[in-house]
Amino acid sequence: MLRSLLLYLSDRQLPKRLLLRSALGRKLASRFIAGETLDDAIRVARELNGKGFEVTLDFLGESVHEAAAAEEATRVYLSILDRIASEKLRSHISIKLTQLGLDIDEAQAQRNLERLWRRAHAIGSFVRIDMENSAHTDATLRVFHAAQAPPESLGIVIQSYLRRSEQDVDELLRRGARIRLCKGAYKEPESVAFPDKADVDRSYIRLTERLLASGIYHAFATHDSKMVEAAKAFARARGVAPEAFEFQMLHGIRRGLQRELVRQGYRVRVYVPYGHQWYPYFMRRLAERPANLLFLIRNLLRG
Ligand SMILES: Cc1cc2nc3c(=O)[nH]c(=O)nc-3n(C[C@H](O)[C@H](O)[C@H](O)COP(=O)(O)OP(=O)(O)OC[C@H]3O[C@@H](n4cnc5c(N)ncnc54)[C@H](O)[C@@H]3O)c2cc1C
């Protein structure tokens, strides 16, 4: 119920305005968000690289409704790629197609995506298309397939909570695509997503095994020790080397586990979001875990 409430609030304007305006809101968000500027994000990426982590940078922002805003987001992402190249960072970018104009015109999102993956390709980086809610799954996969980009330059995300994911994975693996597997962060109807967490976890493990057996480089995005252990055990049993896949976790979440995995010789990529539009991202993180909400309330009471 709490999760539903927080996800509902993540879409509302009033709590958004209140949090954005308050210094405390920004301070709490800084647990999960690198800052509001590209310099903030680059500084965090450099520090993480220094500690042995790979990085993916996310310029926060969701669906845009004007072509000019989609153009602006694309321009920002091109400048991130330029900084990654000039500062020799080990970093990718993570983008949302609605940010590149998917809800306005699929062809425009397609063109903007092409500019990004071509620049990433030129500098040896990579573009990951985040997966949004199920209303966008078909269009996201369509744009991804139409891009026909080399797998080492462009990849996609699959959510284990969706009933359709096994079929989507079949098609993606046939085409050699690199996949980030996550559980899924949006509120979805039972008709499209498993309502029971145990089913989402079972689906995650089944898909993990399919991906690890594929011989393609994939990413396992989760903070769940059970999912991490399942991936490690399957890889060991099948002789899949630790360099043949990576774990991914969000900035500020389970830092101890992130460090431990690097210590054990696994690749860990930290997803580092930045930008002034941090509110929906922040609310989704709160919705995922009541402890994060308690942290917020404790700080509010102290403040
Ligand atoms: C790198 C990355 C990229 C992502 N990209 C997408 C995307 O493109 N689309 C999308 O829909 N979703 C995305 N997600 C979000 C994802 O779908 C889940 O909503 C989110 O990761 C929570 O699921 P979980 O696997 O971490 O485990 P959960 O089932 O939420 O939690 C399982 C266990 O993990 C531990 N845990 C989880 N969160 C915390 C925490 N904050 N602090 C301490 N322990 C914790 C706890 O032990 C918990 O019991 C992404 C997540 C990551 C890490």
Short mmCIF file of C-alpha atoms and ligand atoms in Angstrom, two decimals:
data_model
loop_
_atom_site.label_atom_id
_atom_site.label_comp_id
_atom_site.label_asym_id
_atom_site.label_seq_id
_atom_site.Cartn_x
_atom_site.Cartn_y
_atom_site.Cartn_z
CA MET A 1 0.00 0.00 0.00
CA LEU A 2 2.85 2.34 0.97
CA ARG A 3 4.60 1.54 -2.29
CA SER A 4 1.46 2.38 -4.26
CA LEU A 5 1.06 5.65 -2.38
CA LEU A 6 4.66 6.70 -3.04
CA LEU A 7 4.42 5.72 -6.70
CA TYR A 8 1.18 7.72 -6.91
CA LEU A 9 2.88 10.72 -5.28
CA SER A 10 5.82 10.43 -7.69
CA ASP A 11 3.40 11.60 -10.38
CA ARG A 12 1.83 14.50 -8.44
CA GLN A 13 2.78 18.14 -8.69
CA LEU A 14 2.23 19.44 -5.12
CA PRO A 15 4.62 17.12 -3.18
CA LYS A 16 7.06 17.60 -6.04
CA ARG A 17 6.99 21.38 -5.67
CA LEU A 18 7.35 21.15 -1.89
CA LEU A 19 10.34 18.80 -2.01
CA LEU A 20 12.08 20.59 -4.88
CA ARG A 21 11.84 23.88 -3.04
CA SER A 22 13.18 22.67 0.29
CA ALA A 23 16.88 22.50 1.04
CA LEU A 24 16.15 19.42 3.14
CA GLY A 25 14.50 17.71 0.17
CA ARG A 26 17.62 18.30 -1.92
CA LYS A 27 19.83 17.09 0.92
CA LEU A 28 17.88 13.83 1.28
CA ALA A 29 17.92 13.29 -2.44
CA SER A 30 21.72 13.64 -2.43
CA ARG A 31 21.89 10.17 -0.92
CA PHE A 32 20.79 8.77 -4.30
CA ILE A 33 21.65 11.54 -6.75
CA ALA A 34 25.12 12.84 -7.66
CA GLY A 35 23.98 16.47 -7.81
CA GLU A 36 22.27 18.84 -10.17
CA THR A 37 25.12 19.58 -12.62
CA LEU A 38 27.25 17.58 -15.04
CA ASP A 39 30.33 18.59 -13.04
CA ASP A 40 28.78 16.92 -9.97
CA ALA A 41 28.15 13.74 -11.95
CA ILE A 42 31.66 13.70 -13.46
CA ARG A 43 33.23 14.16 -10.03
CA VAL A 44 31.25 11.19 -8.62
CA ALA A 45 32.07 9.07 -11.69
CA ARG A 46 35.77 9.83 -11.32
CA GLU A 47 35.71 8.87 -7.63
CA LEU A 48 33.86 5.63 -8.39
CA ASN A 49 36.30 4.71 -11.19
CA GLY A 50 39.12 5.32 -8.70
CA LYS A 51 37.55 2.76 -6.37
CA GLY A 52 37.31 0.11 -9.08
CA PHE A 53 33.70 0.65 -10.20
CA GLU A 54 32.38 1.14 -13.71
CA VAL A 55 29.74 3.84 -14.09
CA THR A 56 26.66 4.67 -16.12
CA LEU A 57 25.46 8.28 -16.06
CA ASP A 58 21.79 9.21 -16.17
CA PHE A 59 20.66 12.77 -16.87
CA LEU A 60 17.39 12.77 -14.92
CA GLY A 61 14.23 13.60 -16.79
CA GLU A 62 11.30 11.59 -18.05
CA SER A 63 8.75 12.02 -20.76
CA VAL A 64 9.08 15.29 -22.68
CA HIS A 65 6.21 16.73 -24.71
CA GLU A 66 7.99 19.21 -26.96
CA ALA A 67 10.50 18.50 -29.68
CA ALA A 68 12.77 21.25 -28.35
CA ALA A 69 13.01 19.53 -24.94
CA ALA A 70 13.91 16.20 -26.59
CA GLU A 71 16.58 17.99 -28.61
CA GLU A 72 17.93 19.61 -25.45
CA ALA A 73 18.12 16.25 -23.62
CA THR A 74 19.97 14.75 -26.59
CA ARG A 75 22.39 17.67 -26.59
CA VAL A 76 23.05 17.16 -22.87
CA TYR A 77 23.74 13.46 -23.43
CA LEU A 78 26.17 14.29 -26.26
CA SER A 79 28.00 16.63 -23.90
CA ILE A 80 28.14 13.87 -21.25
CA LEU A 81 29.73 11.55 -23.82
CA ASP A 82 32.24 14.28 -24.71
CA ARG A 83 33.20 14.65 -21.03
CA ILE A 84 33.47 10.86 -20.64
CA ALA A 85 35.91 10.86 -23.58
CA SER A 86 37.93 13.93 -22.56
CA GLU A 87 38.26 12.78 -18.94
CA LYS A 88 38.88 9.15 -19.95
CA LEU A 89 36.19 7.89 -17.62
CA ARG A 90 35.06 4.28 -17.60
CA SER A 91 31.44 5.24 -18.05
CA HIS A 92 28.39 4.59 -20.17
CA ILE A 93 25.16 6.56 -20.37
CA SER A 94 21.62 5.42 -19.53
CA ILE A 95 18.81 7.14 -21.38
CA LYS A 96 15.02 7.04 -21.49
CA LEU A 97 13.42 7.12 -24.92
CA THR A 98 10.55 9.32 -23.66
CA GLN A 99 13.24 11.85 -22.78
CA LEU A 100 14.38 11.73 -26.43
CA GLY A 101 10.84 12.37 -27.68
CA LEU A 102 9.18 8.92 -27.87
CA ASP A 103 5.80 10.27 -26.71
CA ILE A 104 5.86 13.01 -29.35
CA ASP A 105 7.17 11.20 -32.39
CA GLU A 106 8.83 7.80 -32.53
CA ALA A 107 10.91 8.83 -35.56
CA GLN A 108 12.36 11.75 -33.63
CA ALA A 109 13.32 9.52 -30.69
CA GLN A 110 14.88 7.16 -33.23
CA ARG A 111 16.98 9.96 -34.77
CA ASN A 112 18.09 11.27 -31.37
CA LEU A 113 19.05 7.79 -30.25
CA GLU A 114 21.09 7.30 -33.40
CA ARG A 115 23.10 10.47 -32.68
CA LEU A 116 23.85 9.16 -29.20
CA TRP A 117 24.88 5.62 -30.02
CA ARG A 118 27.03 6.77 -32.93
CA ARG A 119 28.90 9.21 -30.66
CA ALA A 120 29.21 6.50 -27.99
CA HIS A 121 30.52 4.09 -30.61
CA ALA A 122 33.12 6.65 -31.77
CA ILE A 123 34.55 7.03 -28.25
CA GLY A 124 34.25 3.38 -27.18
CA SER A 125 31.41 4.02 -24.75
CA PHE A 126 27.89 2.57 -24.69
CA VAL A 127 24.24 3.67 -24.53
CA ARG A 128 21.77 1.74 -22.39
CA ILE A 129 18.08 2.32 -23.08
CA ASP A 130 16.31 2.19 -19.70
CA MET A 131 12.96 0.43 -19.78
CA GLU A 132 9.97 2.55 -18.73
CA ASN A 133 6.41 1.51 -17.90
CA SER A 134 4.61 -1.17 -19.88
CA ALA A 135 2.80 1.40 -22.05
CA HIS A 136 6.22 2.01 -23.64
CA THR A 137 7.61 -1.54 -23.87
CA ASP A 138 6.61 -2.23 -27.48
CA ALA A 139 7.78 1.14 -28.79
CA THR A 140 11.06 0.90 -26.84
CA LEU A 141 11.84 -2.53 -28.29
CA ARG A 142 10.83 -1.35 -31.77
CA VAL A 143 13.17 1.64 -31.62
CA PHE A 144 15.97 -0.50 -30.22
CA HIS A 145 15.66 -3.12 -32.99
CA ALA A 146 15.31 -0.48 -35.70
CA ALA A 147 18.55 1.18 -34.59
CA GLN A 148 20.55 -1.87 -35.76
CA ALA A 149 23.46 -0.61 -33.68
CA PRO A 150 26.42 -2.84 -32.85
CA PRO A 151 25.76 -4.66 -29.53
CA GLU A 152 28.87 -3.14 -27.97
CA SER A 153 27.41 0.38 -28.51
CA LEU A 154 23.72 0.03 -27.63
CA GLY A 155 21.81 -2.18 -25.21
CA ILE A 156 18.37 -2.53 -23.67
CA VAL A 157 16.69 -3.43 -20.35
CA ILE A 158 14.34 -6.29 -19.52
CA GLN A 159 12.11 -6.29 -16.42
CA SER A 160 11.52 -9.68 -14.79
CA TYR A 161 8.11 -8.59 -13.41
CA LEU A 162 6.61 -8.48 -16.92
CA ARG A 163 4.88 -11.66 -18.07
CA ARG A 164 6.12 -11.06 -21.62
CA SER A 165 9.82 -10.83 -20.75
CA GLU A 166 10.75 -14.41 -21.55
CA GLN A 167 9.58 -13.99 -25.15
CA ASP A 168 11.29 -10.60 -25.44
CA VAL A 169 14.53 -12.16 -24.19
CA ASP A 170 14.28 -14.93 -26.81
CA GLU A 171 14.07 -12.37 -29.60
CA LEU A 172 16.83 -10.16 -28.15
CA LEU A 173 19.23 -13.05 -27.69
CA ARG A 174 18.60 -14.22 -31.25
CA ARG A 175 19.82 -10.80 -32.35
CA GLY A 176 22.86 -10.84 -30.03
CA ALA A 177 21.62 -7.92 -27.88
CA ARG A 178 23.21 -6.97 -24.58
CA ILE A 179 20.59 -6.89 -21.85
CA ARG A 180 20.40 -5.29 -18.41
CA LEU A 181 18.09 -7.45 -16.32
CA CYS A 182 16.16 -5.73 -13.51
CA LYS A 183 12.99 -6.57 -11.59
CA GLY A 184 11.04 -3.50 -12.71
CA ALA A 185 10.22 -0.25 -10.93
CA TYR A 186 6.77 0.86 -12.12
CA LYS A 187 3.26 0.17 -10.88
CA GLU A 188 1.80 -2.26 -13.40
CA PRO A 189 -1.56 -4.05 -13.68
CA GLU A 190 -1.72 -7.78 -12.92
CA SER A 191 -2.58 -8.46 -16.53
CA VAL A 192 0.95 -7.51 -17.60
CA ALA A 193 3.13 -8.01 -14.49
CA PHE A 194 3.38 -10.68 -11.77
CA PRO A 195 1.69 -9.24 -8.66
CA ASP A 196 3.54 -11.65 -6.36
CA LYS A 197 7.14 -10.78 -5.46
CA ALA A 198 8.08 -14.48 -5.32
CA ASP A 199 7.11 -14.82 -8.99
CA VAL A 200 9.13 -11.73 -9.92
CA ASP A 201 12.17 -13.24 -8.15
CA ARG A 202 11.68 -16.65 -9.79
CA SER A 203 11.42 -14.95 -13.16
CA TYR A 204 14.60 -12.95 -12.40
CA ILE A 205 16.55 -16.12 -11.63
CA ARG A 206 15.21 -17.97 -14.68
CA LEU A 207 16.17 -15.07 -16.94
CA THR A 208 19.57 -14.69 -15.25
CA GLU A 209 20.36 -18.28 -16.15
CA ARG A 210 19.22 -17.79 -19.75
CA LEU A 211 21.38 -14.69 -20.10
CA LEU A 212 24.47 -16.21 -18.50
CA ALA A 213 24.20 -19.28 -20.72
CA SER A 214 23.95 -17.11 -23.87
CA GLY A 215 27.64 -16.25 -24.22
CA ILE A 216 26.70 -12.55 -24.61
CA TYR A 217 27.86 -9.84 -22.17
CA HIS A 218 24.88 -8.91 -19.96
CA ALA A 219 24.28 -6.88 -16.80
CA PHE A 220 22.42 -7.95 -13.66
CA ALA A 221 20.92 -4.90 -11.99
CA THR A 222 19.76 -5.69 -8.47
CA HIS A 223 20.46 -4.96 -4.81
CA ASP A 224 19.03 -8.29 -3.81
CA SER A 225 21.72 -10.58 -2.36
CA LYS A 226 19.67 -13.64 -3.34
CA MET A 227 19.68 -12.60 -7.01
CA VAL A 228 23.41 -11.77 -6.86
CA GLU A 229 24.23 -15.13 -5.25
CA ALA A 230 22.10 -16.99 -7.81
CA ALA A 231 23.99 -15.31 -10.68
CA LYS A 232 27.37 -16.04 -9.10
CA ALA A 233 26.50 -19.69 -8.41
CA PHE A 234 25.17 -20.30 -11.94
CA ALA A 235 28.20 -18.61 -13.53
CA ARG A 236 30.58 -20.70 -11.42
CA ALA A 237 28.76 -23.94 -12.24
CA ARG A 238 28.77 -23.15 -15.99
CA GLY A 239 32.35 -21.86 -16.06
CA VAL A 240 31.26 -18.33 -17.04
CA ALA A 241 34.17 -16.00 -16.15
CA PRO A 242 33.53 -13.00 -13.85
CA GLU A 243 34.62 -10.68 -16.71
CA ALA A 244 31.89 -12.09 -18.97
CA PHE A 245 29.08 -10.17 -17.21
CA GLU A 246 28.57 -7.37 -14.73
CA PHE A 247 26.46 -6.44 -11.75
CA GLN A 248 24.82 -3.02 -11.63
CA MET A 249 23.55 -1.11 -8.61
CA LEU A 250 22.22 2.35 -7.97
CA HIS A 251 24.37 5.12 -6.51
CA GLY A 252 24.05 5.17 -2.73
CA ILE A 253 22.36 1.79 -2.37
CA ARG A 254 24.08 -1.22 -0.76
CA ARG A 255 27.54 0.30 -1.00
CA GLY A 256 28.95 -2.50 1.19
CA LEU A 257 27.73 -5.16 -1.23
CA GLN A 258 29.09 -3.15 -4.18
CA ARG A 259 32.57 -3.02 -2.57
CA GLU A 260 32.50 -6.68 -1.61
CA LEU A 261 31.71 -7.77 -5.18
CA VAL A 262 34.59 -5.71 -6.57
CA ARG A 263 36.86 -7.23 -3.91
CA GLN A 264 35.77 -10.69 -5.08
CA GLY A 265 36.79 -9.82 -8.65
CA TYR A 266 33.36 -9.08 -10.15
CA ARG A 267 32.59 -6.09 -12.35
CA VAL A 268 30.19 -3.65 -10.72
CA ARG A 269 28.71 -0.69 -12.58
CA VAL A 270 27.16 2.08 -10.49
CA TYR A 271 24.18 3.90 -11.97
CA VAL A 272 24.75 7.58 -11.21
CA PRO A 273 21.80 9.92 -11.82
CA TYR A 274 22.12 13.69 -11.80
CA GLY A 275 20.10 16.74 -12.78
CA HIS A 276 17.45 19.01 -11.32
CA GLN A 277 14.56 16.69 -12.22
CA TRP A 278 15.30 14.23 -9.43
CA TYR A 279 11.84 14.04 -7.86
CA PRO A 280 10.24 10.99 -9.65
CA TYR A 281 13.51 9.05 -9.40
CA PHE A 282 13.77 9.84 -5.70
CA MET A 283 10.17 8.77 -5.05
CA ARG A 284 10.67 5.45 -6.86
CA ARG A 285 13.68 4.75 -4.62
CA LEU A 286 11.57 5.49 -1.52
CA ALA A 287 8.79 3.25 -2.82
CA GLU A 288 11.21 0.35 -3.19
CA ARG A 289 12.20 0.21 0.43
CA PRO A 290 10.40 1.37 3.60
CA ALA A 291 13.78 1.86 5.30
CA ASN A 292 14.49 4.68 2.87
CA LEU A 293 11.23 6.32 3.89
CA LEU A 294 12.13 5.94 7.59
CA PHE A 295 15.44 7.63 6.80
CA LEU A 296 13.49 10.51 5.24
CA ILE A 297 11.10 10.82 8.21
CA ARG A 298 13.95 10.67 10.75
CA ASN A 299 15.69 13.52 8.94
CA LEU A 300 12.49 15.53 8.66
CA LEU A 301 11.92 15.18 12.42
CA ARG A 302 15.51 16.15 13.17
CA GLY A 303 15.36 19.14 10.80
C1 LIG B 1 21.46 -0.24 -12.22
C2 LIG B 1 19.97 -0.33 -12.20
C3 LIG B 1 19.25 0.03 -13.31
C4 LIG B 1 17.86 -0.06 -13.30
N1 LIG B 1 17.17 0.23 -14.45
C5 LIG B 1 15.82 0.06 -14.47
C6 LIG B 1 15.07 0.24 -15.67
O1 LIG B 1 15.59 0.56 -16.74
N2 LIG B 1 13.73 0.07 -15.60
C7 LIG B 1 13.08 -0.30 -14.44
O2 LIG B 1 11.86 -0.48 -14.44
N3 LIG B 1 13.78 -0.46 -13.29
C8 LIG B 1 15.11 -0.30 -13.29
N4 LIG B 1 15.81 -0.50 -12.11
C9 LIG B 1 15.06 -0.66 -10.84
C10 LIG B 1 14.71 -2.11 -10.58
O3 LIG B 1 13.76 -2.54 -11.52
C11 LIG B 1 14.15 -2.31 -9.16
O4 LIG B 1 13.02 -1.49 -8.99
C12 LIG B 1 15.13 -1.99 -8.07
O5 LIG B 1 16.44 -2.32 -8.41
C13 LIG B 1 14.73 -2.79 -6.81
O6 LIG B 1 14.81 -4.17 -7.04
P1 LIG B 1 15.99 -5.06 -6.45
O7 LIG B 1 16.35 -6.08 -7.47
O8 LIG B 1 17.13 -4.17 -6.08
O9 LIG B 1 15.44 -5.82 -5.22
P2 LIG B 1 14.15 -5.68 -4.28
O10 LIG B 1 13.25 -6.85 -4.55
O11 LIG B 1 13.57 -4.30 -4.29
O12 LIG B 1 14.83 -5.86 -2.89
C14 LIG B 1 15.34 -7.13 -2.53
C15 LIG B 1 16.34 -6.95 -1.41
O13 LIG B 1 17.42 -6.14 -1.85
C16 LIG B 1 17.89 -5.36 -0.78
N5 LIG B 1 17.68 -3.94 -1.06
C17 LIG B 1 16.90 -3.44 -2.05
N6 LIG B 1 16.93 -2.09 -2.00
C18 LIG B 1 17.73 -1.76 -0.99
C19 LIG B 1 18.15 -0.52 -0.44
N7 LIG B 1 17.71 0.64 -0.92
N8 LIG B 1 18.99 -0.55 0.61
C20 LIG B 1 19.40 -1.73 1.13
N9 LIG B 1 19.03 -2.91 0.66
C21 LIG B 1 18.21 -2.93 -0.38
C22 LIG B 1 17.12 -5.78 0.43
O14 LIG B 1 17.77 -6.84 1.05
C23 LIG B 1 15.82 -6.25 -0.19
O15 LIG B 1 15.09 -7.13 0.63
C24 LIG B 1 17.19 -0.48 -12.12
C25 LIG B 1 17.92 -0.86 -11.01
C26 LIG B 1 19.30 -0.81 -11.03
C27 LIG B 1 20.04 -1.27 -9.83
#
